[in-house]
Short mmCIF file of C-alpha atoms in Angstrom, two decimals:
data_model
loop_
_atom_site.label_atom_id
_atom_site.label_comp_id
_atom_site.label_asym_id
_atom_site.label_seq_id
_atom_site.Cartn_x
_atom_site.Cartn_y
_atom_site.Cartn_z
CA UNK A 268 -30.05 -3.01 -20.59
CA UNK A 269 -28.38 -0.43 -18.33
CA UNK A 270 -29.43 -0.51 -14.69
CA UNK A 271 -31.38 2.63 -13.71
CA UNK A 272 -33.17 3.78 -10.61
CA UNK A 273 -36.86 4.54 -10.45
CA UNK A 274 -39.57 6.05 -8.29
CA UNK A 275 -43.18 4.99 -7.91
CA UNK A 276 -45.90 7.64 -8.13
CA UNK A 277 -49.58 6.67 -7.98
CA UNK A 278 -48.68 3.12 -8.91
CA UNK A 279 -46.67 4.22 -11.94
CA UNK A 280 -42.94 3.59 -12.18
CA UNK A 281 -41.06 6.71 -13.22
CA UNK A 282 -37.42 6.26 -14.34
CA UNK A 283 -34.73 8.54 -12.91
CA UNK A 284 -34.08 10.32 -16.22
CA UNK A 285 -32.92 7.00 -17.70
CA UNK A 286 -29.34 7.59 -16.54
CA UNK A 287 -27.34 4.37 -16.08
CA UNK A 288 -25.67 3.95 -12.70
CA UNK A 289 -22.32 3.36 -14.32
CA UNK A 290 -22.32 6.77 -16.03
CA UNK A 291 -22.77 8.48 -12.65
CA UNK A 292 -19.88 6.68 -10.99
CA UNK A 293 -17.04 8.63 -12.58
CA UNK A 294 -16.91 11.87 -14.51
CA UNK A 295 -14.59 12.27 -17.45
CA UNK A 296 -11.38 10.41 -18.15
CA UNK A 297 -8.42 11.42 -15.97
CA UNK A 298 -5.23 12.25 -17.80
CA UNK A 299 -2.24 9.91 -17.42
CA UNK A 300 -0.35 10.72 -14.23
CA UNK A 301 1.98 9.59 -11.46
CA UNK A 302 0.67 9.71 -7.90
CA UNK A 303 3.43 10.16 -5.32
CA UNK A 304 2.38 9.36 -1.75
CA UNK A 305 4.62 10.81 0.95
CA UNK A 306 4.17 8.91 4.19
CA UNK A 307 3.69 5.62 2.35
CA UNK A 308 4.75 3.54 5.34
CA UNK A 309 1.99 5.07 7.47
CA UNK A 310 -1.50 4.05 8.45
CA UNK A 311 -3.37 6.48 6.16
CA UNK A 312 -1.71 5.12 3.03
CA UNK A 313 -2.43 1.48 3.84
CA UNK A 314 -5.97 1.96 5.21
CA UNK A 315 -7.34 4.64 2.89
CA UNK A 316 -5.26 5.87 -0.03
CA UNK A 317 -4.03 2.67 -1.71
CA UNK A 318 -7.37 0.83 -1.16
CA UNK A 319 -9.12 3.83 -2.74
CA UNK A 320 -6.82 3.71 -5.76
CA UNK A 321 -7.29 -0.06 -6.03
CA UNK A 322 -11.09 0.32 -6.01
CA UNK A 323 -10.90 3.07 -8.62
CA UNK A 324 -8.85 0.68 -10.73
CA UNK A 325 -11.54 -2.00 -10.38
CA UNK A 326 -14.22 0.51 -11.45
CA UNK A 327 -12.20 1.86 -14.41
CA UNK A 328 -11.75 5.19 -12.63
CA UNK A 329 -7.99 5.48 -13.15
CA UNK A 330 -6.23 6.71 -16.31
CA UNK A 331 -5.05 4.17 -18.85
CA UNK A 332 -1.48 5.14 -17.92
CA UNK A 333 -0.82 5.66 -14.22
CA UNK A 334 1.86 4.97 -11.63
CA UNK A 335 1.74 5.07 -7.82
CA UNK A 336 5.01 5.75 -5.99
CA UNK A 337 5.19 5.32 -2.24
CA UNK A 338 7.76 7.50 -0.47
CA UNK A 339 8.83 7.35 3.18
CA UNK A 340 11.96 7.25 5.33
CA UNK A 341 11.67 3.48 5.71
CA UNK A 342 13.78 1.53 3.22
CA UNK A 343 11.65 -0.89 1.22
CA UNK A 344 11.90 -2.55 -2.17
CA UNK A 345 9.07 -2.23 -4.69
CA UNK A 346 7.97 -5.77 -3.90
CA UNK A 347 8.06 -5.21 -0.13
CA UNK A 348 5.84 -2.16 -0.55
CA UNK A 349 3.42 -4.11 -2.75
CA UNK A 350 3.29 -6.97 -0.26
CA UNK A 351 2.59 -4.59 2.61
CA UNK A 352 -0.33 -2.98 0.77
CA UNK A 353 -1.65 -6.40 -0.25
CA UNK A 354 -1.62 -7.51 3.38
CA UNK A 355 -3.85 -4.60 4.44
CA UNK A 356 -6.32 -5.18 1.61
CA UNK A 357 -6.45 -8.90 2.37
CA UNK A 358 -7.20 -8.20 6.03
CA UNK A 359 -10.05 -5.92 4.95
CA UNK A 360 -11.49 -8.71 2.79
CA UNK A 361 -11.54 -6.59 -0.38
CA UNK A 362 -8.82 -8.31 -2.38
CA UNK A 363 -9.26 -10.08 -5.71
CA UNK A 364 -5.85 -11.74 -6.10
CA UNK A 365 -5.70 -11.74 -9.91
CA UNK A 366 -6.86 -8.12 -10.19
CA UNK A 367 -4.51 -7.09 -7.42
CA UNK A 368 -1.54 -8.53 -9.32
CA UNK A 369 -2.59 -6.53 -12.35
CA UNK A 370 -2.85 -3.35 -10.23
CA UNK A 371 0.28 -3.96 -8.15
CA UNK A 372 2.61 -3.83 -11.16
CA UNK A 373 2.01 -0.06 -11.18
CA UNK A 374 3.16 0.36 -7.55
CA UNK A 375 6.73 1.52 -6.90
CA UNK A 376 8.63 2.64 -3.84
CA UNK A 377 11.36 5.21 -3.22
CA UNK A 378 12.95 5.93 0.17
CA UNK A 379 13.05 9.66 0.91
CA UNK A 380 14.72 12.11 3.28
CA UNK A 381 12.11 14.84 3.77
CA UNK A 382 14.78 17.49 4.37
CA UNK A 383 17.39 16.23 1.90
CA UNK A 384 17.64 18.07 -1.45
CA UNK A 385 19.60 15.21 -3.02
CA UNK A 386 16.83 12.79 -2.08
CA UNK A 387 14.28 14.89 -3.97
CA UNK A 388 16.62 15.25 -6.94
CA UNK A 389 16.79 11.46 -7.08
CA UNK A 390 13.00 11.33 -6.90
CA UNK A 391 12.78 13.77 -9.82
CA UNK A 392 15.04 11.58 -11.94
CA UNK A 393 13.00 8.52 -11.01
CA UNK A 394 9.79 10.29 -12.05
CA UNK A 395 11.18 11.22 -15.46
CA UNK A 396 12.35 7.65 -15.95
CA UNK A 397 8.86 6.30 -15.19
CA UNK A 398 7.27 9.00 -17.36
CA UNK A 399 9.17 7.72 -20.38
CA UNK A 400 8.47 4.08 -19.57
CA UNK A 401 4.73 4.38 -18.89
CA UNK A 402 3.70 7.45 -20.89
CA UNK A 403 2.37 9.50 -17.96
CA UNK A 404 3.02 12.79 -19.78
CA UNK A 405 4.80 14.57 -16.93
CA UNK A 406 1.62 14.85 -14.83
CA UNK A 407 2.17 14.42 -11.08
CA UNK A 408 0.14 14.43 -7.88
CA UNK A 409 2.06 14.74 -4.61
CA UNK A 410 -0.06 13.48 -1.71
CA UNK A 411 1.21 14.58 1.72
CA UNK A 412 0.07 11.74 4.00
CA UNK A 413 2.64 12.90 6.55
CA UNK A 414 2.59 14.78 9.88
CA UNK A 415 1.73 18.49 9.45
CA UNK A 416 5.17 19.39 10.81
CA UNK A 417 6.65 18.08 7.53
CA UNK A 418 4.31 19.95 5.14
CA UNK A 419 6.46 23.06 4.78
CA UNK A 420 9.80 21.31 4.29
CA UNK A 421 8.34 18.79 1.84
CA UNK A 422 6.72 21.52 -0.27
CA UNK A 423 10.02 23.42 -0.22
CA UNK A 424 12.01 20.35 -1.30
CA UNK A 425 9.55 19.68 -4.13
CA UNK A 426 9.93 23.26 -5.32
CA UNK A 427 13.72 23.22 -5.12
CA UNK A 428 13.78 20.01 -7.17
CA UNK A 429 11.63 21.64 -9.86
CA UNK A 430 8.75 19.26 -9.18
CA UNK A 431 6.20 22.03 -8.67
CA UNK A 432 6.75 23.51 -12.13
CA UNK A 433 4.17 23.27 -14.87
CA UNK A 434 3.24 25.09 -18.05
CA UNK A 435 5.94 26.70 -20.18
CA UNK A 436 8.83 25.46 -18.06
CA UNK A 437 7.67 21.86 -17.86
CA UNK A 438 5.46 19.52 -19.79
CA UNK A 439 2.43 18.34 -17.82
CA UNK A 440 0.81 19.51 -14.58
CA UNK A 441 1.82 19.27 -10.93
CA UNK A 442 -0.58 19.14 -7.94
CA UNK A 443 -0.10 18.86 -4.20
CA UNK A 444 -2.66 17.34 -1.80
CA UNK A 445 -2.63 18.48 1.83
CA UNK A 446 -4.51 16.70 4.62
CA UNK A 447 -6.01 18.57 7.57
CA UNK A 448 -5.14 20.21 9.90
CA UNK A 449 -4.36 23.35 7.91
CA UNK A 450 -2.50 24.97 10.81
CA UNK A 451 -3.59 25.15 14.44
CA UNK A 452 -4.72 28.80 14.44
CA UNK A 453 -4.93 31.75 12.05
CA UNK A 454 -1.22 32.62 12.16
CA UNK A 455 0.00 29.07 11.50
CA UNK A 456 -2.58 28.62 8.72
CA UNK A 457 -1.30 31.76 7.00
CA UNK A 458 2.29 30.62 7.51
CA UNK A 459 1.55 27.20 5.98
CA UNK A 460 -0.21 28.81 3.04
CA UNK A 461 2.71 31.16 2.45
CA UNK A 462 5.08 28.18 2.39
CA UNK A 463 2.92 26.28 -0.11
CA UNK A 464 2.57 29.32 -2.35
CA UNK A 465 6.32 29.85 -2.53
CA UNK A 466 6.39 26.98 -5.03
CA UNK A 467 2.78 26.11 -5.93
CA UNK A 468 -0.01 28.27 -7.31
CA UNK A 469 -3.48 28.13 -5.74
CA UNK A 470 -4.89 26.02 -8.59
CA UNK A 471 -2.20 23.40 -7.86
CA UNK A 472 -3.10 23.06 -4.15
CA UNK A 473 -5.80 20.58 -3.07
CA UNK A 474 -6.67 20.91 0.64
CA UNK A 475 -8.56 17.73 1.33
CA UNK A 476 -11.56 17.32 3.60
CA UNK A 477 -12.82 13.78 3.03
CA UNK A 478 -16.09 14.66 4.79
CA UNK A 479 -17.07 16.70 1.74
CA UNK A 480 -16.73 13.64 -0.48
CA UNK A 481 -19.32 11.59 1.38
CA UNK A 482 -22.27 10.98 -0.94
CA UNK A 483 -24.85 12.28 1.51
CA UNK A 484 -22.85 15.45 2.15
CA UNK A 485 -22.65 16.13 -1.59
CA UNK A 486 -26.37 15.43 -1.76
CA UNK A 487 -27.16 18.45 0.46
CA UNK A 488 -26.72 20.85 -2.45
CA UNK A 489 -28.71 18.63 -4.81
CA UNK A 490 -31.53 18.32 -2.31
CA UNK A 491 -31.65 22.06 -1.69
CA UNK A 492 -31.19 23.45 -5.18
CA UNK A 493 -32.57 20.74 -7.51
CA UNK A 494 -35.97 20.85 -5.76
CA UNK A 495 -38.13 23.94 -5.76
CA UNK A 496 -40.27 23.11 -2.72
CA UNK A 497 -37.72 23.76 0.05
CA UNK A 498 -35.80 26.85 -1.05
CA UNK A 499 -38.72 29.31 -0.45
CA UNK A 500 -38.92 28.20 3.21
CA UNK A 501 -35.17 27.77 3.81
CA UNK A 502 -34.78 30.97 5.81
CA UNK A 503 -35.46 32.82 9.09
CA UNK A 504 -39.18 33.20 8.39
CA UNK A 505 -39.87 29.47 8.59
CA UNK A 506 -36.89 27.88 10.37
CA UNK A 507 -36.60 28.07 14.15
CA UNK A 508 -33.11 26.59 14.53
CA UNK A 509 -30.65 24.20 12.89
CA UNK A 510 -28.70 21.42 14.63
CA UNK A 511 -25.59 19.91 13.05
CA UNK A 512 -24.23 16.90 14.92
CA UNK A 513 -21.17 14.71 14.39
CA UNK A 514 -21.11 12.21 17.26
CA UNK A 515 -18.58 9.42 17.74
CA UNK A 516 -18.57 6.41 20.04
CA UNK A 517 -14.81 6.00 19.71
CA UNK A 518 -12.37 7.51 22.16
CA UNK A 519 -9.02 9.03 21.32
CA UNK A 520 -7.73 5.57 20.22
CA UNK A 521 -4.19 5.72 18.79
CA UNK A 522 -4.22 9.50 18.19
CA UNK A 523 -3.31 10.63 21.72
CA UNK A 524 -0.29 12.71 20.67
CA UNK A 525 -2.25 14.58 18.01
CA UNK A 526 -5.48 14.92 19.96
CA UNK A 527 -3.84 16.36 23.09
CA UNK A 528 -2.60 19.22 20.92
CA UNK A 529 -5.77 19.62 18.88
CA UNK A 530 -8.88 18.88 20.92
CA UNK A 531 -12.34 18.73 19.43
CA UNK A 532 -12.43 22.35 18.18
CA UNK A 533 -9.34 22.02 16.03
CA UNK A 534 -10.03 18.41 15.07
CA UNK A 535 -13.66 18.75 13.96
CA UNK A 536 -14.95 22.32 14.00
CA UNK A 537 -12.38 24.11 11.87
CA UNK A 538 -13.02 21.74 8.97
CA UNK A 539 -15.87 19.20 8.94
CA UNK A 540 -18.40 21.16 11.00
CA UNK A 541 -17.75 24.42 9.15
CA UNK A 542 -18.25 22.68 5.81
CA UNK A 543 -21.59 21.21 6.93
CA UNK A 544 -22.63 24.66 8.18
CA UNK A 545 -21.75 26.25 4.84
CA UNK A 546 -23.60 23.64 2.77
CA UNK A 547 -26.69 24.06 4.94
CA UNK A 548 -26.68 27.86 5.01
CA UNK A 549 -25.20 29.00 1.68
CA UNK A 550 -27.11 30.76 -1.07
CA UNK A 551 -27.38 29.07 -4.48
CA UNK A 552 -24.44 29.75 -6.80
CA UNK A 553 -25.20 30.94 -10.30
CA UNK A 554 -23.63 27.79 -11.74
CA UNK A 555 -22.42 24.51 -10.27
CA UNK A 556 -18.70 25.16 -10.56
CA UNK A 557 -16.00 24.81 -7.94
CA UNK A 558 -15.17 28.47 -7.42
CA UNK A 559 -18.80 29.59 -7.59
CA UNK A 560 -19.74 27.09 -4.88
CA UNK A 561 -16.73 28.05 -2.78
CA UNK A 562 -17.59 31.74 -3.20
CA UNK A 563 -20.96 31.10 -1.57
CA UNK A 564 -19.37 29.14 1.27
CA UNK A 565 -17.00 32.03 1.92
CA UNK A 566 -19.98 34.38 2.19
CA UNK A 567 -21.37 32.16 4.95
CA UNK A 568 -18.07 32.28 6.84
CA UNK A 569 -17.94 36.06 6.52
CA UNK A 570 -21.44 36.26 8.03
CA UNK A 571 -20.53 34.31 11.19
CA UNK A 572 -21.07 36.57 14.20
CA UNK A 573 -17.89 36.74 16.34
CA UNK A 574 -18.31 35.37 19.84
CA UNK A 575 -18.13 37.87 22.72
CA UNK A 576 -15.06 36.21 24.23
CA UNK A 577 -15.81 37.60 27.67
CA UNK A 578 -19.16 35.81 27.68
CA UNK A 579 -18.43 32.45 26.05
CA UNK A 580 -20.78 30.48 28.31
CA UNK A 581 -23.79 31.75 26.36
CA UNK A 582 -22.41 30.33 23.10
CA UNK A 583 -20.09 27.43 23.90
CA UNK A 584 -20.02 24.32 26.07
CA UNK A 585 -16.89 22.19 26.33
CA UNK A 586 -16.67 18.71 27.83
CA UNK A 587 -14.31 15.80 28.37
CA UNK A 588 -15.39 12.19 28.57
CA UNK A 589 -15.11 10.27 31.79
CA UNK A 590 -15.33 6.53 32.31
CA UNK A 591 -18.53 4.77 31.32
CA UNK A 592 -20.11 2.08 29.16
CA UNK A 593 -20.61 2.01 25.42
CA UNK A 594 -22.54 -0.36 23.17
CA UNK A 595 -20.47 -2.91 21.27
CA UNK A 596 -21.65 -5.57 18.85
CA UNK A 597 -20.53 -9.14 19.43
CA UNK A 598 -21.78 -12.22 17.56
CA UNK A 599 -24.96 -10.53 16.42
CA UNK A 600 -25.89 -8.96 19.75
CA UNK A 601 -25.20 -5.68 21.50
CA UNK A 602 -23.28 -5.68 24.75
CA UNK A 603 -22.11 -3.00 27.16
CA UNK A 604 -18.37 -2.43 27.39
CA UNK A 605 -16.64 -0.42 30.11
CA UNK A 606 -14.22 2.20 28.78
CA UNK A 607 -11.76 4.47 30.61
CA UNK A 608 -11.90 8.22 31.07
CA UNK A 609 -9.98 10.41 28.60
CA UNK A 610 -7.37 11.20 31.25
CA UNK A 611 -6.78 7.47 31.78
CA UNK A 612 -6.15 6.74 28.09
CA UNK A 613 -2.58 5.78 27.06
CA UNK A 614 -0.52 8.84 26.16
CA UNK A 615 -2.91 11.33 27.80
CA UNK A 616 -1.86 13.60 30.65
CA UNK A 617 -3.69 12.69 33.90
CA UNK A 618 -4.60 16.36 34.40
CA UNK A 619 -5.39 17.09 30.73
CA UNK A 620 -7.78 19.96 30.00
CA UNK A 621 -8.23 19.00 26.33
CA UNK A 622 -11.93 19.08 25.34
CA UNK A 623 -13.37 16.00 23.63
CA UNK A 624 -16.87 17.51 23.27
CA UNK A 625 -18.17 20.88 22.15
CA UNK A 626 -21.53 22.46 21.44
CA UNK A 627 -21.37 25.83 19.75
CA UNK A 628 -24.24 28.24 19.08
CA UNK A 629 -23.53 30.26 15.95
CA UNK A 630 -25.49 33.12 14.39
CA UNK A 631 -25.14 34.27 10.79
CA UNK A 632 -25.62 37.99 10.30
CA UNK A 633 -27.21 38.04 6.87
CA UNK A 634 -30.67 38.50 5.34
CA UNK A 635 -31.53 34.81 5.10
CA UNK A 636 -30.51 33.66 8.59
CA UNK A 637 -30.67 36.65 10.93
CA UNK A 638 -31.69 35.47 14.41
CA UNK A 639 -31.65 31.73 13.63
CA UNK A 640 -29.28 29.80 15.94
CA UNK A 641 -27.12 27.04 14.46
CA UNK A 642 -26.08 24.46 17.05
CA UNK A 643 -22.90 22.64 16.04
CA UNK A 644 -22.12 19.62 18.21
CA UNK A 645 -19.32 17.07 18.05
CA UNK A 646 -17.80 14.75 20.60
CA UNK A 647 -16.12 11.45 21.36
CA UNK A 648 -17.46 8.54 23.41
CA UNK A 649 -21.06 9.61 22.89
CA UNK A 650 -24.11 7.33 22.96
CA UNK A 651 -24.18 6.59 19.22
CA UNK A 652 -22.12 7.26 16.13
CA UNK A 653 -24.28 9.70 14.23
CA UNK A 654 -23.82 12.56 11.78
CA UNK A 655 -26.91 14.50 10.80
CA UNK A 656 -28.34 17.92 10.06
CA UNK A 657 -31.71 18.73 11.61
CA UNK A 658 -33.78 21.60 10.25
CA UNK A 659 -36.37 22.50 12.89
CA UNK A 660 -39.18 24.55 11.39
CA UNK A 661 -41.23 27.04 13.37
CA UNK A 662 -44.55 26.15 14.91
CA UNK A 663 -47.74 27.17 13.14
CA UNK A 664 -48.54 30.85 13.86
CA UNK A 665 -52.17 30.14 14.83
CA UNK A 666 -53.96 26.89 15.71
CA UNK A 667 -57.48 26.55 14.35
CA UNK A 668 -57.70 23.27 16.31
CA UNK A 669 -57.16 24.80 19.74
CA UNK A 670 -60.76 24.11 20.87
CA UNK A 671 -60.79 20.48 19.74
CA UNK A 672 -57.22 19.33 20.34
CA UNK A 673 -55.76 18.64 23.73
CA UNK A 674 -52.25 17.95 22.50
CA UNK A 675 -49.69 20.49 21.38
CA UNK A 676 -49.10 20.60 17.62
CA UNK A 677 -45.47 19.77 16.94
CA UNK A 678 -43.53 21.73 14.35
CA UNK A 679 -42.21 20.11 11.18
CA UNK A 680 -38.71 18.71 11.20
CA UNK A 681 -36.39 17.78 8.34
CA UNK A 682 -33.46 15.46 9.04
CA UNK A 683 -30.59 15.02 6.60
CA UNK A 684 -28.90 11.83 7.79
CA UNK A 685 -25.25 11.46 6.80
CA UNK A 686 -24.05 8.53 8.92
CA UNK A 687 -24.94 5.75 9.63
CA UNK A 688 -28.47 6.38 8.33
CA UNK A 689 -27.98 7.89 4.89
CA UNK A 690 -31.47 9.25 4.50
CA UNK A 691 -33.78 12.24 4.40
CA UNK A 692 -36.72 12.30 6.82
CA UNK A 693 -39.56 14.80 6.95
CA UNK A 694 -41.85 14.81 9.99
CA UNK A 695 -45.33 16.27 9.70
CA UNK A 696 -48.76 16.01 11.33
CA UNK A 697 -51.75 13.94 10.17
CA UNK A 698 -55.11 12.97 11.60
CA UNK A 699 -55.45 9.72 13.47
CA UNK A 700 -58.20 7.46 12.06
CA UNK A 701 -61.43 7.72 14.03
CA UNK A 702 -64.31 10.04 14.89
CA UNK A 703 -62.32 12.26 17.23
CA UNK A 704 -59.93 14.92 15.97
CA UNK A 705 -56.56 13.57 17.07
CA UNK A 706 -53.19 14.31 15.51
CA UNK A 707 -50.15 12.14 15.20
CA UNK A 708 -46.65 12.80 13.92
CA UNK A 709 -45.59 10.72 10.92
CA UNK A 710 -42.29 10.56 9.10
CA UNK A 711 -41.70 10.34 5.38
CA UNK A 712 -38.33 8.71 4.72
CA UNK A 713 -36.03 8.48 1.74
CA UNK A 714 -33.04 6.16 2.10
CA UNK A 715 -30.17 7.28 -0.06
CA UNK A 716 -29.33 3.88 -1.53
CA UNK A 717 -32.95 2.80 -1.95
CA UNK A 718 -33.48 1.19 -5.38
CA UNK A 719 -29.77 1.54 -6.09
CA UNK A 720 -27.70 -1.61 -6.54
CA UNK A 721 -24.75 -0.24 -8.48
CA UNK A 722 -21.19 0.44 -7.29
CA UNK A 723 -20.35 3.51 -5.21
CA UNK A 724 -17.27 5.59 -4.54
CA UNK A 725 -16.15 6.14 -0.97
CA UNK A 726 -14.83 9.51 0.20
CA UNK A 727 -11.15 8.93 -0.58
CA UNK A 728 -11.92 7.44 -3.98
CA UNK A 729 -13.93 10.54 -4.85
CA UNK A 730 -11.32 13.08 -3.73
CA UNK A 731 -8.50 11.22 -5.50
CA UNK A 732 -10.53 11.07 -8.69
CA UNK A 733 -11.37 14.78 -8.47
CA UNK A 734 -7.72 15.63 -7.89
CA UNK A 735 -6.75 13.71 -11.03
CA UNK A 736 -9.47 15.61 -12.91
CA UNK A 737 -8.33 18.95 -11.47
CA UNK A 738 -11.76 19.59 -9.92
CA UNK A 739 -11.58 21.71 -6.72
CA UNK A 740 -15.27 21.37 -5.82
CA UNK A 741 -14.63 19.20 -2.74
CA UNK A 742 -11.49 20.97 -1.56
CA UNK A 743 -10.91 23.98 0.68
CA UNK A 744 -9.85 27.30 -0.76
CA UNK A 745 -7.42 29.36 1.31
CA UNK A 746 -9.78 32.28 1.97
CA UNK A 747 -12.28 29.84 3.49
CA UNK A 748 -9.57 28.31 5.69
CA UNK A 749 -8.50 31.73 6.95
CA UNK A 750 -12.04 32.94 7.64
CA UNK A 751 -12.82 29.85 9.72
CA UNK A 752 -9.61 30.27 11.69
CA UNK A 753 -10.40 33.98 12.12
CA UNK A 754 -13.66 32.94 13.79
CA UNK A 755 -12.21 30.13 15.93
CA UNK A 756 -8.82 31.51 16.97
CA UNK A 757 -10.17 34.10 19.47
CA UNK A 758 -12.36 31.38 20.99
CA UNK A 759 -9.44 28.97 21.29
CA UNK A 760 -7.23 31.66 22.78
CA UNK A 761 -9.84 32.66 25.35
CA UNK A 762 -10.44 29.03 26.32
CA UNK A 763 -6.74 28.30 26.72
CA UNK A 764 -5.88 31.37 28.83
CA UNK A 765 -9.06 31.38 30.90
CA UNK A 766 -8.30 31.33 34.64
CA UNK A 767 -11.34 29.13 35.23
CA UNK A 768 -10.54 26.76 32.36
CA UNK A 769 -10.92 23.63 34.46
CA UNK A 770 -14.31 24.73 35.80
CA UNK A 771 -15.53 25.42 32.25
CA UNK A 772 -14.67 21.88 31.11
CA UNK A 773 -17.61 19.63 31.99
CA UNK A 774 -17.06 15.91 32.50
CA UNK A 775 -19.61 13.55 30.94
CA UNK A 776 -19.94 9.79 31.21
CA UNK A 777 -18.88 7.78 28.18
CA UNK A 778 -21.91 6.38 26.39
CA UNK A 779 -24.10 9.44 27.06
CA UNK A 780 -24.96 12.43 24.88
CA UNK A 781 -22.55 14.82 26.58
CA UNK A 782 -22.70 17.21 29.54
CA UNK A 783 -25.94 18.60 30.95
CA UNK A 784 -24.67 22.13 30.29
CA UNK A 785 -25.02 21.47 26.55
CA UNK A 786 -28.68 20.56 26.94
CA UNK A 787 -29.20 23.74 28.96
CA UNK A 788 -27.55 25.83 26.23
CA UNK A 789 -29.85 24.25 23.65
CA UNK A 790 -32.98 24.79 25.76
CA UNK A 791 -32.13 28.46 26.28
CA UNK A 792 -31.87 29.15 22.58
#
């Protein structure tokens, strides 16, 4: 019998529509294809992309005919590439040797010169050869797991080699996957887009944001629009404010070169935080289709009120972590570990003014959200790793208990936990048992994986599967990218040219929740 979830109501078990777990895992059958990974010798390929493809293979999520080709400057044989990927999977403890051998036969490797036309011509010939051998029908995905500085030249080389063609001129389809960042400001984002569109059409471009593929992020739309009880109160009449937090305990780690140029605003706010804002604030689309959903997100971005750049302190707090202590787990117990300040990290300038923390107060000028502040917060070396959306409802307009209650009646709160607690929590007031009228706050919790024992797809597995299916639901569209950069670029410019830039960058101890100025901004909402 297929394994299904269930809920218990008044002692009666109610099945979840009788849908087997397995039928929810993947959607449709991907067409045969070749997946070409540029940057195959890098960390992203070994840690995320190949393990995701391997897990899809184990869960029957890949086409019957598929090939994976790793491409990088490093010279490797097919077997050396396979052995390298196997080593990473073994270290992660996720390797089934016999199944790996079955999967690994579809892995190939081709050394590439990212600026060499002849190198891409050789790749084209290799692809046609594998097409004929494995029956992949001329369908290709080009995954750019490379530094952003190589995006433009790689897209150009693919176009010059005829690898972007599809339709009448070529059998099969061609798609290109681009990792963030999509530029570093509005001008560079437009320039990158122009370069991609010289050879690829918009429907061929998949701008990946793996945050969108997290199950609990996808669940935001289901929670909002598949349940009738919340939508009538999801607006300025009932909601006091919204907090969206993405906190990390990690420091800059091995990304010093990138992070010094990006900072928290470019690293987190232009992509992940803006997507969470849109999912929380958007209106319901007429139908659950990629472009209809993305249309509604774009309307949210258009409604963002521009910051008065001469008065940023009322809307933005920036911080940089200093030395401190963070919690680490060791042999089943939690211990404190001393960590250095950002400026003392390897590869970081000792007088760096790069922010590692930001709290931003955003207003949406539309009918639904007028006057409701959205607090977006993200930072490194904070007290806990936590990603959540908190909907704080307004207090009751009039208390009929004012003559009998001494305590203040707290407003309702809804928490959408994304990581590590994948749950939904609703806080409300009830009476304490006893003769006196006393209130207490209680929380009703739903844990996302409760009563579910089936397999799941992680974020990279989901986006790779959707790319094979040609589904843009979880990918950025260019107008959304440009609108977010239009909002952030004036803020970034003002911060970077500000004469008092150092004074506006607050230091906070590692292992805390950020600078005091952020708490003051929140209190003065």
